[in-house]
Short mmCIF file of C-alpha atoms in Angstrom, two decimals:
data_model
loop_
_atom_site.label_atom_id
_atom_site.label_comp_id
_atom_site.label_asym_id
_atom_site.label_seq_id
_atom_site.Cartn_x
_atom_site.Cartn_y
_atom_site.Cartn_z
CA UNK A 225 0.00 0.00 0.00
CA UNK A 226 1.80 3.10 -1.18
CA UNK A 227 1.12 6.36 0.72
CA UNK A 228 0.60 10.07 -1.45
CA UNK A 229 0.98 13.17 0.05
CA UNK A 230 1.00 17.35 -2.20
CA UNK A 231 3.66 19.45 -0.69
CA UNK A 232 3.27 22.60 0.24
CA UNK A 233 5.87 25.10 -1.28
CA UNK A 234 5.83 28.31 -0.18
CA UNK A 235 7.67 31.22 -1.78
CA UNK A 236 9.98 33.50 0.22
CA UNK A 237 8.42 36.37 1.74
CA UNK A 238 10.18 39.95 3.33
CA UNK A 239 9.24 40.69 6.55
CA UNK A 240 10.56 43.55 7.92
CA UNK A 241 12.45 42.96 11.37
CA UNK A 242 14.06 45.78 13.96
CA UNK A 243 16.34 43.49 15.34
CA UNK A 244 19.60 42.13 13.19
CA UNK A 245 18.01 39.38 10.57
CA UNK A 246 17.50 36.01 11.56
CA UNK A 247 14.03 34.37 9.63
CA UNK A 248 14.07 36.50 7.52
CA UNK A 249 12.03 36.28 4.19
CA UNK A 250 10.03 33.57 6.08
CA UNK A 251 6.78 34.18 8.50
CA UNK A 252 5.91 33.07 10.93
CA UNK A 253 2.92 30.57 9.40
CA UNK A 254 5.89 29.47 6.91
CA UNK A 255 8.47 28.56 9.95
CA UNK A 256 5.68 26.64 11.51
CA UNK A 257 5.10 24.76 8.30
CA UNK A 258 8.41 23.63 7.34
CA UNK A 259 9.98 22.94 10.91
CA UNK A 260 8.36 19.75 11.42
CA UNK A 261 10.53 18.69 7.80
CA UNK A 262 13.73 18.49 10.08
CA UNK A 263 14.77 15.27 11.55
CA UNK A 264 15.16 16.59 15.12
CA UNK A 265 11.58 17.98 15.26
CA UNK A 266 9.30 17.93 17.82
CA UNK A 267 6.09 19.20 19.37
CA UNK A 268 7.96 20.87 21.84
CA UNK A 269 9.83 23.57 19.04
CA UNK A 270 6.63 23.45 17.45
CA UNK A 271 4.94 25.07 20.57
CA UNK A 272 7.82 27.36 21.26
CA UNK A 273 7.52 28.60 17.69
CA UNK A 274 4.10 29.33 18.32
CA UNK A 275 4.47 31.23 21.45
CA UNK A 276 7.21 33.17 20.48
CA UNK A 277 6.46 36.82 18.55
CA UNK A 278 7.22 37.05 14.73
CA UNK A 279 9.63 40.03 15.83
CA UNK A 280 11.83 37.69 18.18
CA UNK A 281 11.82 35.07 15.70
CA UNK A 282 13.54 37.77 13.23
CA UNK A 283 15.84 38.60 15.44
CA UNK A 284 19.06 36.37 15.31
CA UNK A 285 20.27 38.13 18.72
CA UNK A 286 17.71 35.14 20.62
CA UNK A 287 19.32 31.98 20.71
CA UNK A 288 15.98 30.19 20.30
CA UNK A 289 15.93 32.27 16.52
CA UNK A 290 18.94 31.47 15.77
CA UNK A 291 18.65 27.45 16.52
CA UNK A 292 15.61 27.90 14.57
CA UNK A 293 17.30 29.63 11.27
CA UNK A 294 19.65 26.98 11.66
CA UNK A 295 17.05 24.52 10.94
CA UNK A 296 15.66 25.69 8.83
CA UNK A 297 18.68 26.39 6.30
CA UNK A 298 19.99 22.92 6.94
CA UNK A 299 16.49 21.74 5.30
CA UNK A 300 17.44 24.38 2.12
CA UNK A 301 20.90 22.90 2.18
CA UNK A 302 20.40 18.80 1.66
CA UNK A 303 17.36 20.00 -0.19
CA UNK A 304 20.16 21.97 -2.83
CA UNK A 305 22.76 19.14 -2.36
CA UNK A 306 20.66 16.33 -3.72
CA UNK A 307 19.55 18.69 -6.71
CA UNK A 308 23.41 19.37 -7.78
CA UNK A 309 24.43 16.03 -7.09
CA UNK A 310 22.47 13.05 -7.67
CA UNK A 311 23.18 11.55 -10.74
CA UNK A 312 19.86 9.67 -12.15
CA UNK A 313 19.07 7.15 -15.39
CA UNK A 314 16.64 7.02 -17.68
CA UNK A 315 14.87 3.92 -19.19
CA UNK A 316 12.75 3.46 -22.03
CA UNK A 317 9.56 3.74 -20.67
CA UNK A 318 10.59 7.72 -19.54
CA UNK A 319 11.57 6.56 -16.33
CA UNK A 320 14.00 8.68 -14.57
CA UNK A 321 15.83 7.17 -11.72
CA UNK A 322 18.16 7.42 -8.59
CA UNK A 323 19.28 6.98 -5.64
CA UNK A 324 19.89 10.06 -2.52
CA UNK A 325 20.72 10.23 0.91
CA UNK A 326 18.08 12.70 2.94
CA UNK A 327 17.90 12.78 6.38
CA UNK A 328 14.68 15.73 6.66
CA UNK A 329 11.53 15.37 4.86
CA UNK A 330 12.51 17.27 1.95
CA UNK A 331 12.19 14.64 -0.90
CA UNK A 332 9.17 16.09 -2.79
CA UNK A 333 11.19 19.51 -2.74
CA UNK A 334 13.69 17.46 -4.95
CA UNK A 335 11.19 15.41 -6.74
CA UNK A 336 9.79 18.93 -7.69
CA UNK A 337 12.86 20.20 -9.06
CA UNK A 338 13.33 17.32 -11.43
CA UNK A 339 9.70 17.23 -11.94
CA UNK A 340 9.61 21.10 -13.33
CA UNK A 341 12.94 19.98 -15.68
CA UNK A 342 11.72 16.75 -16.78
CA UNK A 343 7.78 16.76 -16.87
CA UNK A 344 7.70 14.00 -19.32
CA UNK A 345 8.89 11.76 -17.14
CA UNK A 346 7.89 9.92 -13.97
CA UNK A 347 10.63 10.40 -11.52
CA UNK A 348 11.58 7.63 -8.96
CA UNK A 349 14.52 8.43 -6.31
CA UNK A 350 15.48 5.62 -3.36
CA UNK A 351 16.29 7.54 -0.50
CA UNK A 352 18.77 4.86 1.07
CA UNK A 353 18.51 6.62 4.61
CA UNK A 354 15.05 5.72 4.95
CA UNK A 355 14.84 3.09 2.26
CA UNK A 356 11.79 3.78 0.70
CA UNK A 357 11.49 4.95 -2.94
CA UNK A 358 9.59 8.13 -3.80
CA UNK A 359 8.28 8.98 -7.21
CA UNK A 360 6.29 11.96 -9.43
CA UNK A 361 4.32 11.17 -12.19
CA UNK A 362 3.91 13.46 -14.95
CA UNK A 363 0.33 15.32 -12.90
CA UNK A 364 2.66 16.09 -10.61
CA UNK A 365 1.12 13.53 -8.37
CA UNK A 366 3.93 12.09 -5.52
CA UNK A 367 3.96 8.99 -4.30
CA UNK A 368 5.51 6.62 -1.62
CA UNK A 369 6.70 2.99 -1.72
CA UNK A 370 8.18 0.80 0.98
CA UNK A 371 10.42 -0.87 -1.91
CA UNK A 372 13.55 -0.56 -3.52
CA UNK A 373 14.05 1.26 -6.64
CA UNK A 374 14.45 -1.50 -9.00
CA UNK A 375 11.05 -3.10 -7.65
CA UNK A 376 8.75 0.51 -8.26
CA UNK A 377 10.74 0.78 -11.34
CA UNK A 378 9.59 -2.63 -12.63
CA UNK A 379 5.99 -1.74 -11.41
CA UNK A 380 5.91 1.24 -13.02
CA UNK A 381 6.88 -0.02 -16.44
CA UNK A 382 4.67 -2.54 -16.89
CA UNK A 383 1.51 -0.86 -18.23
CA UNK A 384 3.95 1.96 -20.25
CA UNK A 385 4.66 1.49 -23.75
CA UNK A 386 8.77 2.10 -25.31
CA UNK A 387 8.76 5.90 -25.41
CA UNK A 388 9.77 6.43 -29.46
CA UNK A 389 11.33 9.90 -29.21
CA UNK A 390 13.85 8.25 -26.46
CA UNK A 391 15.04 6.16 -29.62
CA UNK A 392 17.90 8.65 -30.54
CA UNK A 393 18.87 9.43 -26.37
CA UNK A 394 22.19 7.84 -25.43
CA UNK A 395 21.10 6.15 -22.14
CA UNK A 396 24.90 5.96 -21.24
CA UNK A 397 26.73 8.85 -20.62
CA UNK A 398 29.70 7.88 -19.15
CA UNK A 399 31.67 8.70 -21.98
CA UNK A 400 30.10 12.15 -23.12
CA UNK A 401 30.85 12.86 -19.42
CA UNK A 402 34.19 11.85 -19.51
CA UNK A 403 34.90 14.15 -22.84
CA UNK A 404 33.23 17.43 -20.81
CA UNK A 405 35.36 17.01 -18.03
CA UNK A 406 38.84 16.30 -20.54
CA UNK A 407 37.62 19.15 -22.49
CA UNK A 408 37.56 21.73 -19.24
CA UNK A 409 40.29 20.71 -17.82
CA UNK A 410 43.62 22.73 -18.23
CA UNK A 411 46.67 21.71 -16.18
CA UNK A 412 48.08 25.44 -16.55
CA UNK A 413 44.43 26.78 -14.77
CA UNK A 414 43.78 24.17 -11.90
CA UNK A 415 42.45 25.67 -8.85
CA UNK A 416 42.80 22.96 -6.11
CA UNK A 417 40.73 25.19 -3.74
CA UNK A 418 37.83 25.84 -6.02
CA UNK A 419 37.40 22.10 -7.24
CA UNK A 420 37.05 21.26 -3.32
CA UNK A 421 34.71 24.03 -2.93
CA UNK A 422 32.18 23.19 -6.27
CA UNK A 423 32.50 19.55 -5.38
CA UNK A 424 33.29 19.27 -1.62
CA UNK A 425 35.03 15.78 -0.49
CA UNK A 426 31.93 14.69 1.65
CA UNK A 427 29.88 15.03 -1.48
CA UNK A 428 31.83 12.03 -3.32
CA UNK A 429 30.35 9.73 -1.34
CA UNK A 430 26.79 10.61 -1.68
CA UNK A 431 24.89 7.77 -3.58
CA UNK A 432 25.18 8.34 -7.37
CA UNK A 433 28.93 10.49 -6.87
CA UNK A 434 30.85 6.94 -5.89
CA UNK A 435 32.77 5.63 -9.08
CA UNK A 436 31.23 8.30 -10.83
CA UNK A 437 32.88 10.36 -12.85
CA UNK A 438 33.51 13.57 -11.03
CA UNK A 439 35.70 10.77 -8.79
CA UNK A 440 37.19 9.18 -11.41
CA UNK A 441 38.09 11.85 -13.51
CA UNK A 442 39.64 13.80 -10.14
CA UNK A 443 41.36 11.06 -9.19
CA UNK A 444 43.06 10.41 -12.37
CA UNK A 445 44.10 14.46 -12.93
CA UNK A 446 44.11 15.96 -9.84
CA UNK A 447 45.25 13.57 -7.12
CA UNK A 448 48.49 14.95 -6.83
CA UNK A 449 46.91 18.36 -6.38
CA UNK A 450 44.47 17.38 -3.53
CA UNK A 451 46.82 14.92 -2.11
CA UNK A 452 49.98 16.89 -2.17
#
């Protein structure tokens, strides 16, 4: 029995603070709807947030704002790390797959993002943390299944005819990778400090990064400039 849910998305919104800026661009009705994504929620900050006035909660000079923001950006930040780095494939039947590593409830805000580039496709990521696969169909609808990728990708394919205009795609990239990243590199130009920075270390060991070819291709060129 799969589960569905429609997230909410709210767009940024100024609000004007007197204090130095903590929450700000969010209200208070926003806070109060994305703090129970975080995987240290609880009723208890849920209350708090409640109680507490909009102008403390803009004001990063109280701790219990500041704890708050904190939260709240490290929901933004895995949300923006699994949209820059998982690396997905696509089958025949216009099946886009992949595998991430979330900790806070913030998979439909990455099923979105690949939704609104790819709405053509049904979108199926395995969240290996929680080991569960999530998925978007082309509505826009999001689902949940206690199954591994391969299993909801299987399901999903069986009533869905061979996609024609898919007939000319090359399904693997490897190599067209592996010709960008020859093509940019230049020995005489390497910036040890920015590589680390676009494509920090913890990164290559998100799912989809290992053996890929960000790793492959760094540590063939570059080792002896990270590893000096």
């Amino acid at each position: 029995m799969l589960e569905k849910w429609v997230p909410t998305l709210y767009p940024k919104k100024k609000v004007e603070s007197n204090g130095r800026c903590g929450l700000k661009g969010y209200e208070k009705a926003q806070i109060l709807d994305l703090i129970p994504r975080h995987a240290n929620y609880s009723p208890i900050i849920h209350k708090r947030i409640q109680s507490t006035p909009e102008a403390v909660l803009q004001n990063i000079g109280s701790p219990f704002a500041r704890k708050v923001d904190k939260m709240i950006k490290e929901l933004f930040k895995e949300t923006e790390r699994c949209k820059q780095f998982t690396r997905t494939k696509l089958n025949k039947k216009g099946i886009l797959a992949g595998e991430i590593s979330i900790s806070h409830a913030v998979e439909d805000f990455v099923l979105q993002y690949f939704h609104d580039r790819f709405p053509n496709f049904i979108v199926c990521l395995y969240n290996s943390l929680k080991r569960e696969t999530i998925s978007i169909d082309e509505m826009g609808q999001i689902s949940i299944f206690k199954k591994t990728l391969d299993t909801v990708i299987i399901q999903l394919s069986v009533n869905r005819a061979d996609q024609p205009y898919f007939d000319d795609i090359r399904f693997d990239n490897t190599d067209l990778f592996e010709e960008f990243y020859a093509s940019q590199f230049i020995a005489e130009r390497e910036n040890r400090k920015y590589f680390k920075k676009m494509i920090p270390e913890n990164c290559m060991q998100l799912p989809g990064m290992k053996g890929g070819v960000e790793n492959r291709f760094r540590n063939k060129n570059l080792d002896r400039f990270l590893n000096p």
